[in-house]
């Protein structure tokens, strides 16, 4: 364990570190920015947006105030644009591995990439935890991961013109299956049963394409695979009829859902209830450890509602709750974005002329 003075060498001196770059974590950047607090944001995913980008980037969201409909991607893009004036520092593709209270009241924090911080406050906006995909269980197939076996689509063009097998029965599996019909050389959807957990319209369209022989659906479970010269060539699918079918496969997409993993958060000494962080008061959303705040789906308190807009409200109050730790000798006042020249300067906008 490094001594405190040794830890400081090479560590980032921060006022606020936000764990989680989902919508609530991004809005926490904004609320801190209004108080002139620069935030560092850490997320296990390689891009901001959290659950919105990982699970439903193109699905509509209808309960964001003043936005009748937004996709997860659009919401993320708008939040990133909103916080751009505050120039947050993103540390993506990293998980927080260590949080330790210092004698001076600040925190030592270290990520899986070795990035170290000494920070006055921490905001946990980790949603339901770091997402890890449920893996395809076929002994040895994992060696094809990221070359022929994928759990998310980052470059759709990579699958064009290929023999594609999609595994899963939810919205993601159906959406990508439908998207690749006509683009991939062949598309086969594999699901363990004939019923699906996807939108009825998507299911109907998939069945119509099967009837038109533009794609194929196979009910069963992947039990093995074929390979040749070190390349994946086929999946073996065992059906409920006892027949094992061999499906040609150059590329395999698997959508079995994601496992939210709290990971090291559960070891930080914070009071928890049902794998969620208890907050001591809804005035500040501070946890049982002073200086650490929890906002969004990761927290729990009487009357808690797991809504993005609730997380936005929590982020605003948490920012003010953290102010005494960051500015111990300064009284922080609430300013209105419509009328405050100071905030207009922070945002880089012109102050309106008032009659």
Coordinates of C-alpha atoms in Angstrom, one line a residue:
X1 CA 0.0 0.0 0.0
X2 CA 1.4 3.4 -1.0
X3 CA 1.9 6.0 1.6
X4 CA -0.2 9.1 1.2
X5 CA 2.8 11.3 0.2
X6 CA 3.9 8.6 -2.3
X7 CA 0.4 8.4 -3.7
X8 CA 0.4 12.1 -4.6
X9 CA 3.3 11.6 -7.0
X10 CA 1.7 11.1 -10.4
X11 CA -1.9 11.3 -9.1
X12 CA -4.5 13.7 -10.5
X13 CA -5.6 16.3 -8.0
X14 CA -9.3 16.6 -8.4
X15 CA -12.3 18.3 -6.8
X16 CA -14.8 15.8 -8.1
X17 CA -14.6 12.3 -9.6
X18 CA -17.8 10.8 -11.2
X19 CA -18.0 7.1 -11.4
X20 CA -20.3 6.3 -14.4
X21 CA -20.8 8.1 -17.7
X22 CA -24.5 7.4 -18.2
X23 CA -27.0 10.2 -18.6
X24 CA -27.1 10.9 -14.8
X25 CA -23.3 10.9 -14.6
X26 CA -23.1 13.3 -17.6
X27 CA -25.7 15.6 -16.1
X28 CA -23.7 15.6 -12.8
X29 CA -20.9 17.1 -14.8
X30 CA -23.2 19.9 -15.8
X31 CA -24.5 20.6 -12.3
X32 CA -21.0 20.7 -10.9
X33 CA -19.9 22.9 -13.8
X34 CA -22.4 25.5 -12.9
X35 CA -20.7 25.7 -9.5
X36 CA -17.3 26.0 -11.3
X37 CA -16.2 22.5 -10.4
X38 CA -14.3 20.6 -13.0
X39 CA -15.2 16.9 -13.1
X40 CA -13.3 13.7 -14.0
X41 CA -15.5 10.9 -15.3
X42 CA -14.7 7.2 -15.1
X43 CA -16.6 4.5 -16.9
X44 CA -15.9 0.8 -17.6
X45 CA -17.4 1.2 -21.1
X46 CA -15.2 2.6 -23.9
X47 CA -17.7 5.4 -24.6
X48 CA -20.0 7.6 -22.6
X49 CA -23.8 7.0 -22.5
X50 CA -24.0 4.0 -20.1
X51 CA -27.0 1.8 -20.3
X52 CA -28.6 4.1 -22.9
X53 CA -25.8 3.5 -25.3
X54 CA -25.1 -0.1 -24.4
X55 CA -28.7 -1.5 -24.3
X56 CA -30.9 0.8 -26.4
X57 CA -29.0 3.4 -28.4
X58 CA -31.7 3.5 -31.1
X59 CA -34.7 2.8 -28.9
X60 CA -37.1 5.8 -28.2
X61 CA -37.2 7.3 -24.7
X62 CA -40.4 9.3 -24.0
X63 CA -40.1 10.7 -20.5
X64 CA -37.3 13.3 -20.8
X65 CA -38.9 16.7 -20.1
X66 CA -39.4 19.0 -23.1
X67 CA -38.3 16.1 -25.5
X68 CA -41.3 14.2 -26.7
X69 CA -39.0 11.4 -28.0
X70 CA -35.2 10.8 -27.9
X71 CA -33.2 7.7 -28.6
X72 CA -30.5 6.7 -26.1
X73 CA -27.9 7.9 -28.6
X74 CA -29.6 11.3 -29.1
X75 CA -29.9 11.8 -25.4
X76 CA -26.2 11.0 -24.9
X77 CA -25.2 13.3 -27.7
X78 CA -27.3 16.2 -26.3
X79 CA -25.9 15.8 -22.8
X80 CA -22.3 15.7 -24.2
X81 CA -23.0 18.9 -26.1
X82 CA -24.5 20.5 -22.9
X83 CA -21.5 19.7 -20.8
X84 CA -18.9 20.6 -23.4
X85 CA -18.3 24.1 -22.1
X86 CA -17.1 22.6 -18.8
X87 CA -14.4 20.4 -20.5
X88 CA -14.8 17.3 -18.3
X89 CA -12.0 14.8 -18.4
X90 CA -13.1 11.3 -19.4
X91 CA -11.3 8.1 -18.4
X92 CA -13.1 5.4 -20.3
X93 CA -12.6 1.7 -20.5
X94 CA -11.5 1.7 -16.8
X95 CA -13.1 0.5 -13.6
X96 CA -12.5 2.0 -10.2
X97 CA -10.5 -0.6 -8.2
X98 CA -9.6 1.3 -5.0
X99 CA -11.2 4.0 -2.9
X100 CA -9.5 5.0 0.3
X101 CA -10.2 7.8 2.7
X102 CA -7.2 10.0 3.5
X103 CA -6.3 11.6 6.8
X104 CA -7.0 15.0 5.4
X105 CA -10.6 14.0 4.4
X106 CA -9.9 13.6 0.7
X107 CA -9.9 10.2 -1.1
X108 CA -7.3 8.2 -2.9
X109 CA -8.9 6.5 -6.0
X110 CA -7.3 4.2 -8.5
X111 CA -8.6 2.6 -11.7
X112 CA -7.9 -0.7 -13.4
X113 CA -5.7 1.2 -15.9
X114 CA -3.6 2.5 -13.1
X115 CA -5.0 6.1 -13.2
X116 CA -4.7 7.6 -9.8
X117 CA -6.6 10.5 -8.2
X118 CA -6.6 12.4 -5.0
X119 CA -10.1 13.9 -4.9
X120 CA -12.2 15.9 -2.5
X121 CA -15.5 14.3 -3.5
X122 CA -16.8 11.2 -5.4
X123 CA -20.1 10.9 -7.2
X124 CA -21.2 7.3 -7.9
X125 CA -23.6 7.3 -10.9
X126 CA -22.9 3.7 -11.8
X127 CA -26.5 2.7 -12.6
X128 CA -26.9 -0.9 -11.8
X129 CA -23.1 -1.5 -12.1
X130 CA -20.6 -2.2 -14.8
X131 CA -22.1 -4.2 -17.7
X132 CA -20.6 -7.5 -18.7
X133 CA -22.2 -9.6 -21.6
X134 CA -23.6 -13.0 -20.9
X135 CA -21.2 -15.3 -22.8
X136 CA -21.9 -18.0 -25.3
X137 CA -21.2 -21.3 -23.6
X138 CA -19.5 -23.6 -26.1
X139 CA -16.1 -24.9 -24.9
X140 CA -13.3 -23.1 -26.6
X141 CA -15.3 -20.7 -28.7
X142 CA -14.1 -17.7 -26.7
X143 CA -10.8 -17.7 -28.6
X144 CA -12.7 -16.3 -31.6
X145 CA -14.0 -13.3 -29.5
X146 CA -13.5 -9.9 -31.2
X147 CA -12.4 -11.6 -34.5
X148 CA -15.5 -13.7 -35.4
X149 CA -17.5 -13.8 -32.2
X150 CA -19.0 -10.5 -30.9
X151 CA -21.3 -9.4 -28.1
X152 CA -21.9 -5.9 -29.4
X153 CA -21.9 -4.2 -32.8
X154 CA -19.4 -1.4 -33.1
X155 CA -18.8 -1.5 -36.9
X156 CA -21.9 -2.8 -38.8
X157 CA -20.0 -2.9 -42.1
X158 CA -17.8 -5.6 -40.7
X159 CA -20.7 -8.1 -41.0
X160 CA -21.8 -7.1 -44.5
X161 CA -21.3 -9.9 -47.1
X162 CA -20.7 -12.5 -44.4
X163 CA -22.5 -15.7 -43.3
X164 CA -24.0 -14.3 -40.1
X165 CA -25.5 -16.2 -37.1
X166 CA -27.3 -14.1 -34.5
X167 CA -28.0 -15.7 -31.1
X168 CA -30.7 -14.3 -28.8
X169 CA -34.4 -13.5 -28.5
X170 CA -34.6 -10.0 -27.2
X171 CA -34.9 -6.6 -28.9
X172 CA -31.1 -6.3 -29.6
X173 CA -31.0 -9.7 -31.3
X174 CA -34.1 -9.0 -33.4
X175 CA -33.1 -5.4 -34.3
X176 CA -29.7 -6.4 -35.6
X177 CA -31.0 -9.5 -37.4
X178 CA -33.5 -7.3 -39.3
X179 CA -30.8 -4.7 -40.0
X180 CA -28.4 -7.2 -41.5
X181 CA -30.9 -9.0 -43.8
X182 CA -30.0 -8.0 -47.3
X183 CA -26.6 -6.8 -46.2
X184 CA -25.0 -10.0 -44.9
X185 CA -24.6 -12.9 -47.3
X186 CA -26.9 -14.9 -45.1
X187 CA -28.6 -14.4 -41.8
X188 CA -29.7 -17.1 -39.3
X189 CA -31.4 -16.2 -36.0
X190 CA -30.9 -18.8 -33.2
X191 CA -33.0 -18.8 -30.1
X192 CA -33.6 -21.5 -27.5
X193 CA -37.4 -21.3 -28.0
X194 CA -40.0 -20.1 -30.4
X195 CA -41.2 -17.2 -28.2
X196 CA -39.3 -13.9 -28.0
X197 CA -38.8 -11.0 -25.7
X198 CA -38.8 -8.4 -28.4
X199 CA -41.2 -5.8 -29.9
X200 CA -44.2 -7.5 -31.6
X201 CA -43.6 -5.6 -34.8
X202 CA -40.0 -6.9 -34.9
X203 CA -41.1 -10.5 -34.4
X204 CA -43.7 -10.2 -37.1
X205 CA -41.2 -8.8 -39.6
X206 CA -38.7 -11.5 -38.8
X207 CA -41.3 -14.2 -39.4
X208 CA -42.3 -12.6 -42.7
X209 CA -38.7 -12.5 -43.8
X210 CA -38.3 -16.2 -42.9
X211 CA -41.4 -17.0 -45.0
X212 CA -39.9 -15.1 -47.9
X213 CA -36.7 -17.1 -47.5
X214 CA -34.7 -14.0 -46.9
X215 CA -33.4 -15.3 -43.6
X216 CA -33.7 -18.4 -41.4
X217 CA -34.8 -19.0 -37.8
X218 CA -33.6 -22.0 -35.9
X219 CA -34.9 -23.0 -32.4
X220 CA -32.3 -24.6 -30.2
X221 CA -29.1 -24.0 -28.3
X222 CA -25.5 -23.7 -29.5
X223 CA -23.7 -26.8 -28.2
X224 CA -20.5 -26.6 -30.3
X225 CA -18.8 -25.2 -33.4
X226 CA -16.7 -26.1 -36.4
X227 CA -13.4 -24.7 -37.4
X228 CA -10.9 -24.9 -40.2
X229 CA -7.4 -23.6 -40.3
X230 CA -8.0 -21.7 -37.1
X231 CA -11.1 -20.0 -38.3
X232 CA -14.7 -20.4 -37.1
X233 CA -16.7 -22.0 -39.9
X234 CA -20.0 -23.2 -38.3
X235 CA -22.1 -23.4 -35.2
X236 CA -23.7 -26.6 -34.0
X237 CA -27.2 -26.1 -32.7
X238 CA -29.2 -28.7 -30.8
X239 CA -32.9 -28.4 -31.2
X240 CA -35.7 -29.6 -28.9
X241 CA -36.4 -32.2 -31.5
X242 CA -33.1 -33.9 -30.7
X243 CA -31.6 -32.9 -34.0
X244 CA -28.2 -31.1 -34.1
X245 CA -27.9 -28.8 -37.1
X246 CA -24.7 -27.3 -38.5
X247 CA -25.1 -23.7 -39.4
X248 CA -22.4 -22.1 -41.6
X249 CA -21.0 -19.1 -39.8
X250 CA -18.3 -16.6 -40.6
X251 CA -19.5 -14.1 -38.0
X252 CA -21.5 -14.7 -34.8
X253 CA -23.4 -12.1 -32.8
X254 CA -24.6 -13.0 -29.4
X255 CA -27.2 -11.0 -27.5
X256 CA -28.0 -13.0 -24.3
X257 CA -28.3 -9.8 -22.2
X258 CA -25.9 -8.1 -19.9
X259 CA -24.9 -8.8 -16.3
X260 CA -24.7 -5.8 -14.1
X261 CA -21.7 -6.2 -11.8
X262 CA -21.2 -3.9 -8.8
X263 CA -17.7 -5.1 -8.6
X264 CA -15.4 -3.2 -6.2
X265 CA -18.1 -0.7 -5.3
X266 CA -19.4 -3.3 -2.9
X267 CA -16.1 -3.3 -1.1
X268 CA -15.8 0.4 -0.4
X269 CA -17.4 0.3 3.0
X270 CA -20.6 2.1 2.0
X271 CA -23.9 1.1 3.6
X272 CA -25.9 -0.9 1.1
X273 CA -29.4 -2.3 0.8
X274 CA -30.3 -5.0 -1.8
X275 CA -27.1 -4.2 -3.8
X276 CA -27.9 -0.5 -3.9
X277 CA -26.2 2.4 -2.0
X278 CA -28.2 3.9 0.8
X279 CA -28.2 7.7 1.0
X280 CA -28.3 9.4 4.4
X281 CA -30.5 12.2 3.2
X282 CA -32.4 13.2 0.1
X283 CA -31.2 16.8 0.6
X284 CA -27.7 15.9 -0.7
X285 CA -27.8 12.2 -1.6
X286 CA -24.7 11.6 0.4
X287 CA -23.8 8.1 1.3
X288 CA -22.8 6.7 4.7
X289 CA -19.2 7.9 3.9
X290 CA -19.0 11.8 4.0
X291 CA -17.9 13.2 0.7
X292 CA -19.2 10.3 -1.4
X293 CA -22.5 10.8 -3.1
X294 CA -24.8 8.4 -5.0
X295 CA -27.1 9.4 -7.8
X296 CA -29.3 7.6 -10.3
X297 CA -30.2 3.9 -10.3
X298 CA -27.3 2.9 -8.0
X299 CA -28.9 4.6 -4.9
X300 CA -31.9 3.8 -2.8
X301 CA -34.0 5.7 -0.3
X302 CA -37.7 5.8 0.7
X303 CA -39.8 6.6 -2.4
X304 CA -37.0 6.0 -4.9
X305 CA -38.1 5.9 -8.5
X306 CA -35.6 4.5 -11.1
X307 CA -36.1 7.2 -13.7
X308 CA -33.6 9.2 -15.6
X309 CA -35.3 12.4 -14.6
X310 CA -35.2 11.5 -11.0
X311 CA -31.4 11.0 -11.4
X312 CA -31.1 14.5 -12.9
X313 CA -32.8 15.9 -9.8
X314 CA -30.5 14.0 -7.5
X315 CA -27.5 15.2 -9.4
X316 CA -28.5 18.9 -8.9
X317 CA -28.8 18.5 -5.1
X318 CA -25.7 16.3 -4.8
X319 CA -23.6 19.1 -6.5
X320 CA -24.8 21.6 -3.8
X321 CA -24.2 19.0 -1.1
X322 CA -20.6 18.5 -2.3
X323 CA -19.9 22.3 -2.4
X324 CA -18.8 22.6 1.3
X325 CA -16.2 19.9 0.8
X326 CA -14.8 21.6 -2.3
X327 CA -15.2 25.2 -1.2
X328 CA -15.0 25.0 2.6
X329 CA -14.5 28.8 3.0
X330 CA -17.0 29.9 0.5
X331 CA -20.8 30.2 0.6
X332 CA -22.2 28.8 -2.6
X333 CA -25.4 30.5 -3.9
X334 CA -27.9 29.1 -6.4
X335 CA -27.9 31.1 -9.6
X336 CA -30.4 30.8 -12.4
X337 CA -29.1 30.0 -15.9
X338 CA -31.7 32.3 -17.5
X339 CA -30.5 35.5 -15.7
X340 CA -27.0 34.9 -14.3
X341 CA -24.2 36.7 -16.3
X342 CA -21.7 34.5 -14.4
X343 CA -23.3 31.3 -15.6
X344 CA -23.7 32.7 -19.2
X345 CA -19.9 33.3 -19.2
X346 CA -19.3 29.7 -18.0
X347 CA -21.5 28.4 -20.7
X348 CA -20.0 30.7 -23.4
X349 CA -23.3 32.3 -24.2
X350 CA -24.3 36.0 -24.4
X351 CA -26.4 37.4 -21.6
X352 CA -29.8 38.5 -22.9
X353 CA -30.7 42.2 -22.7
X354 CA -33.4 42.5 -20.0
X355 CA -36.0 45.3 -20.1

